[in-house]
Coordinates of C-alpha atoms and ligand atoms in Angstrom, one line a residue:
M1 CA -20.4 -13.8 -20.5
N2 CA -17.2 -13.6 -22.6
D3 CA -15.9 -9.9 -23.1
E4 CA -12.2 -8.8 -23.8
F5 CA -10.8 -8.1 -20.2
D6 CA -11.7 -11.9 -18.8
Y7 CA -8.1 -11.9 -18.8
I8 CA -8.5 -10.0 -15.5
R9 CA -10.7 -12.5 -13.6
Y10 CA -8.3 -15.0 -14.5
N11 CA -5.6 -12.8 -13.2
F12 CA -7.5 -11.9 -10.4
E13 CA -8.4 -16.0 -9.3
K14 CA -4.4 -16.8 -10.4
I15 CA -3.6 -14.3 -8.3
N16 CA -5.5 -14.9 -5.0
E17 CA -4.7 -18.7 -5.8
R18 CA -1.1 -17.7 -4.9
I19 CA -1.8 -15.9 -2.2
T20 CA -3.2 -18.4 -0.2
A21 CA -0.6 -20.7 -0.9
A22 CA 1.7 -18.2 0.4
V23 CA -0.4 -17.8 3.8
L24 CA -0.7 -21.1 3.7
K25 CA 3.1 -21.8 3.9
A26 CA 3.0 -19.5 6.4
G27 CA 1.1 -21.0 8.9
R28 CA -1.1 -18.1 9.0
N29 CA -4.6 -17.1 7.7
R30 CA -5.8 -16.0 4.5
E31 CA -8.0 -12.6 6.8
D32 CA -4.7 -11.6 7.6
V33 CA -3.3 -10.3 4.1
K34 CA -5.4 -7.7 1.9
L35 CA -4.9 -7.5 -1.3
I36 CA -5.0 -4.4 -2.6
A37 CA -5.1 -3.6 -6.5
V38 CA -2.7 -0.9 -7.8
S39 CA -4.1 -0.1 -10.8
K40 CA -1.7 3.2 -11.9
T41 CA -1.7 3.9 -15.7
I42 CA -4.8 1.2 -16.1
D43 CA -7.7 2.3 -18.2
A44 CA -10.8 2.9 -15.9
K45 CA -12.8 0.1 -17.4
I46 CA -10.6 -2.5 -16.9
V47 CA -10.3 -0.9 -13.0
K48 CA -14.0 -1.6 -12.7
K49 CA -13.7 -4.7 -14.0
A50 CA -10.9 -5.7 -11.8
L51 CA -13.5 -4.4 -9.3
E52 CA -16.6 -6.4 -10.3
C53 CA -14.6 -9.8 -10.1
G54 CA -14.2 -8.7 -6.3
V55 CA -11.3 -6.8 -6.2
T56 CA -12.0 -4.3 -3.0
D57 CA -8.8 -1.8 -2.7
L58 CA -7.0 -0.3 -5.2
G59 CA -3.8 1.6 -5.2
E60 CA -2.5 4.5 -6.8
N61 CA 0.8 6.4 -6.7
R62 CA -0.2 9.5 -8.1
V63 CA -2.9 12.3 -6.5
Q64 CA -4.4 13.6 -9.9
E65 CA -4.7 9.7 -11.5
L66 CA -6.4 8.9 -8.1
C67 CA -8.8 11.7 -8.4
D68 CA -9.9 11.4 -11.8
K69 CA -10.4 7.9 -11.7
A70 CA -12.3 7.2 -8.4
D71 CA -14.7 9.9 -10.0
I72 CA -15.0 8.1 -13.5
I73 CA -15.1 4.5 -11.5
D74 CA -18.0 5.7 -8.8
M75 CA -18.4 2.1 -7.4
K76 CA -17.7 0.6 -4.0
C77 CA -14.0 0.6 -2.9
N78 CA -11.2 1.6 -0.7
W79 CA -8.8 3.7 -2.5
H80 CA -4.9 3.8 -1.4
L81 CA -2.2 6.3 -2.1
I82 CA 0.9 4.5 -2.4
G83 CA 3.4 6.9 -3.9
H84 CA 4.9 9.5 -2.7
L85 CA 2.9 13.0 -1.4
Q86 CA 3.8 15.9 -2.0
T87 CA 2.7 18.3 0.6
N88 CA 0.7 20.0 -1.9
K89 CA -1.4 17.8 -2.7
V90 CA -3.0 16.6 0.2
K91 CA -6.3 18.8 0.0
Y92 CA -7.0 16.4 -3.0
I93 CA -7.2 13.6 -1.9
I94 CA -8.0 14.4 2.2
D95 CA -11.3 13.0 1.4
K96 CA -10.8 10.0 -0.9
V97 CA -8.5 7.9 0.4
T98 CA -9.0 5.2 3.0
M99 CA -4.9 4.8 3.5
I100 CA -1.6 6.4 2.8
H101 CA 1.0 4.3 3.0
S102 CA 3.7 6.4 2.0
L103 CA 4.1 8.8 5.3
D104 CA 7.9 9.9 4.5
S105 CA 9.0 13.4 6.3
M106 CA 7.0 15.1 9.1
E107 CA 5.9 17.6 6.4
L108 CA 3.8 15.9 5.3
A109 CA 2.7 14.6 9.0
A110 CA 1.8 18.1 10.0
E111 CA 0.2 19.1 6.3
I112 CA -2.2 15.6 6.4
Q113 CA -3.4 17.0 10.2
K114 CA -4.0 19.9 9.0
R115 CA -6.6 18.9 6.6
A116 CA -7.5 15.7 8.2
E117 CA -8.7 18.3 10.9
K118 CA -10.8 20.8 9.0
A119 CA -12.3 17.8 7.5
A120 CA -13.1 16.7 10.7
K121 CA -11.3 13.3 9.8
Q122 CA -9.2 11.0 10.7
I123 CA -5.9 10.1 8.2
K124 CA -5.3 6.4 8.9
V125 CA -1.5 6.0 7.5
L126 CA 1.8 4.1 7.2
V127 CA 4.9 5.2 7.8
Q128 CA 7.3 4.5 4.2
V129 CA 10.9 3.6 5.5
N130 CA 13.6 3.0 3.3
I131 CA 14.8 -0.4 4.4
A132 CA 17.6 -1.1 1.9
A133 CA 18.4 2.7 2.1
E134 CA 18.0 3.5 -1.5
D135 CA 18.9 7.0 -2.8
T136 CA 16.1 6.2 -5.2
K137 CA 13.5 5.8 -3.0
F138 CA 11.2 7.6 -0.2
G139 CA 11.3 6.9 3.2
I140 CA 12.3 6.9 6.7
K141 CA 15.7 5.8 8.0
P142 CA 14.9 2.2 9.8
E143 CA 16.8 3.5 12.7
E144 CA 15.1 7.2 12.7
A145 CA 11.2 5.5 12.5
L146 CA 11.0 5.1 15.9
G147 CA 11.2 8.7 17.0
F148 CA 9.5 10.1 13.9
I149 CA 6.8 7.9 15.2
K150 CA 6.6 9.4 18.5
N151 CA 6.5 12.3 16.9
I152 CA 3.3 12.6 15.4
A153 CA 1.8 10.6 18.0
N154 CA 0.0 13.3 19.0
M155 CA -1.6 14.5 15.9
G156 CA -5.0 13.2 16.6
N157 CA -6.3 13.2 13.0
I158 CA -3.5 11.2 12.1
K159 CA -4.2 7.3 13.0
V160 CA -0.6 5.5 12.4
K161 CA -1.6 1.7 11.1
G162 CA 1.8 0.4 10.4
L163 CA 5.1 0.4 8.7
M164 CA 5.2 0.5 4.4
T165 CA 8.5 -0.9 2.9
I166 CA 9.0 -1.2 -1.4
A167 CA 12.2 -3.9 -1.8
P168 CA 14.5 -3.0 -4.2
L169 CA 14.1 -4.8 -7.7
A170 CA 15.5 -8.3 -7.8
E171 CA 15.8 -11.1 -10.1
N172 CA 15.3 -14.0 -7.0
P173 CA 12.7 -12.5 -4.4
E174 CA 14.7 -14.5 -1.7
D175 CA 17.7 -12.0 -2.5
V176 CA 15.1 -9.4 -0.5
R177 CA 13.5 -11.1 1.7
W178 CA 15.8 -9.7 5.0
V179 CA 13.8 -6.6 3.4
F180 CA 11.1 -7.7 4.7
A181 CA 12.4 -9.0 7.7
S182 CA 13.9 -6.1 9.2
L183 CA 10.1 -4.3 8.5
R184 CA 8.8 -6.7 10.6
K185 CA 11.4 -6.5 13.2
L186 CA 10.8 -3.0 12.8
L187 CA 7.0 -3.2 13.8
I188 CA 7.4 -5.0 16.6
D189 CA 10.1 -2.9 18.1
I190 CA 7.7 -0.2 17.9
S191 CA 4.7 -1.8 19.2
K192 CA 6.5 -3.0 22.5
E193 CA 6.7 0.7 22.7
N194 CA 2.9 0.8 23.2
I195 CA 2.9 4.6 22.1
D196 CA -0.6 6.0 22.7
N197 CA -2.6 6.8 19.5
I198 CA -0.3 5.0 17.3
D199 CA -1.0 0.7 16.3
M200 CA 0.8 -1.4 14.6
D201 CA -1.5 -3.4 13.3
Y202 CA -0.6 -3.7 9.1
L203 CA 2.8 -4.2 7.4
S204 CA 2.4 -3.1 3.4
M205 CA 4.4 -5.1 1.5
G206 CA 4.9 -6.8 -1.3
M207 CA 4.2 -6.6 -5.1
T208 CA 4.0 -9.0 -8.2
N209 CA 7.9 -10.4 -8.1
D210 CA 8.0 -11.0 -4.2
F211 CA 4.8 -10.7 -2.9
E212 CA 4.8 -14.6 -1.4
V213 CA 8.5 -13.9 0.2
A214 CA 6.8 -11.0 1.6
I215 CA 3.9 -12.6 2.8
E216 CA 6.3 -15.3 4.3
E217 CA 7.9 -12.3 6.5
G218 CA 4.6 -11.0 7.6
S219 CA 3.1 -9.0 5.1
S220 CA -0.8 -8.5 5.9
M221 CA -1.5 -5.8 2.4
V222 CA 0.2 -6.9 -0.7
R223 CA 0.6 -4.0 -3.5
I224 CA 0.2 -6.0 -7.1
G225 CA -0.1 -4.5 -10.5
T226 CA 1.7 -6.6 -13.3
A227 CA -0.2 -10.0 -12.1
I228 CA -3.2 -8.5 -12.3
F229 CA -3.7 -5.7 -14.8
G230 CA -0.4 -7.2 -17.1
K231 CA 2.3 -5.4 -18.1
R232 CA 2.4 -1.5 -17.9
Y233 CA 3.9 0.8 -20.6
Ligands
PLP301 C1 3.5 0.0 -8.9 C2 3.8 -0.4 -7.4 C3 3.1 -1.4 -7.0 C4 2.6 -2.9 -8.1 O1 4.5 -3.0 -8.5 P1 4.1 -4.0 -9.7 O2 5.1 -4.7 -9.8 O3 2.9 -4.2 -11.0 O4 3.0 -5.1 -8.6 C5 3.2 -1.3 -5.9 N1 3.5 -0.7 -5.0 C6 4.5 0.8 -5.1 C7 4.2 1.8 -4.3 C8 4.2 0.8 -7.0 O5 4.2 2.4 -7.5

């Protein structure tokens, strides 16, 4: 059963061991942290191999790529849109995605609502928060997140399920621990408001370089590309 993609199985097993270790260290349950394998730029053949190895959830950051791959791969899995979403592209993914992690504006919310209503669906979304206030990153300002969420609570075809952030690139993941801790605090503060139609169930945070720290700080979805598929070129 040896083939040229066996490194995927090895990487997947390794990453699962590391997730489990971080979960145990944090005194949490393994089933509370979902692995999203980020397959951007990776060939569909290799992504299929990951699904055969036990990956259940895939993350893409571009609409076109997600749609193309979803067509080619045609295996049972959940697709997550994790990158910035332009309003004019919502229509292409509304039938394909399990969750949109990158809701970052009212215009986008309105478009998702419109398209989801048309498709008679309710779309699960996470609100992306720019915790570290980086100019290069999308996301709602932390101090505006509560108001933003209150404003979309009445959109019946959108189901807010939690928050997402991307930490700044750091050589030492300890340097961005505060980012994950802040997102978690924000999630708790918002959930205390008990807003109708708003669930604060998920924290999508942590990537290859920082997922262990993110899990210690309460992450429930880690988005991991490089550690599974190798370096992207
Ligand atoms: C690319 C990407 C990831 C995965 O990054 P790795 O460092 O390869 O694990 C996670 N989240 C988002 C939003 C991404 O664009």
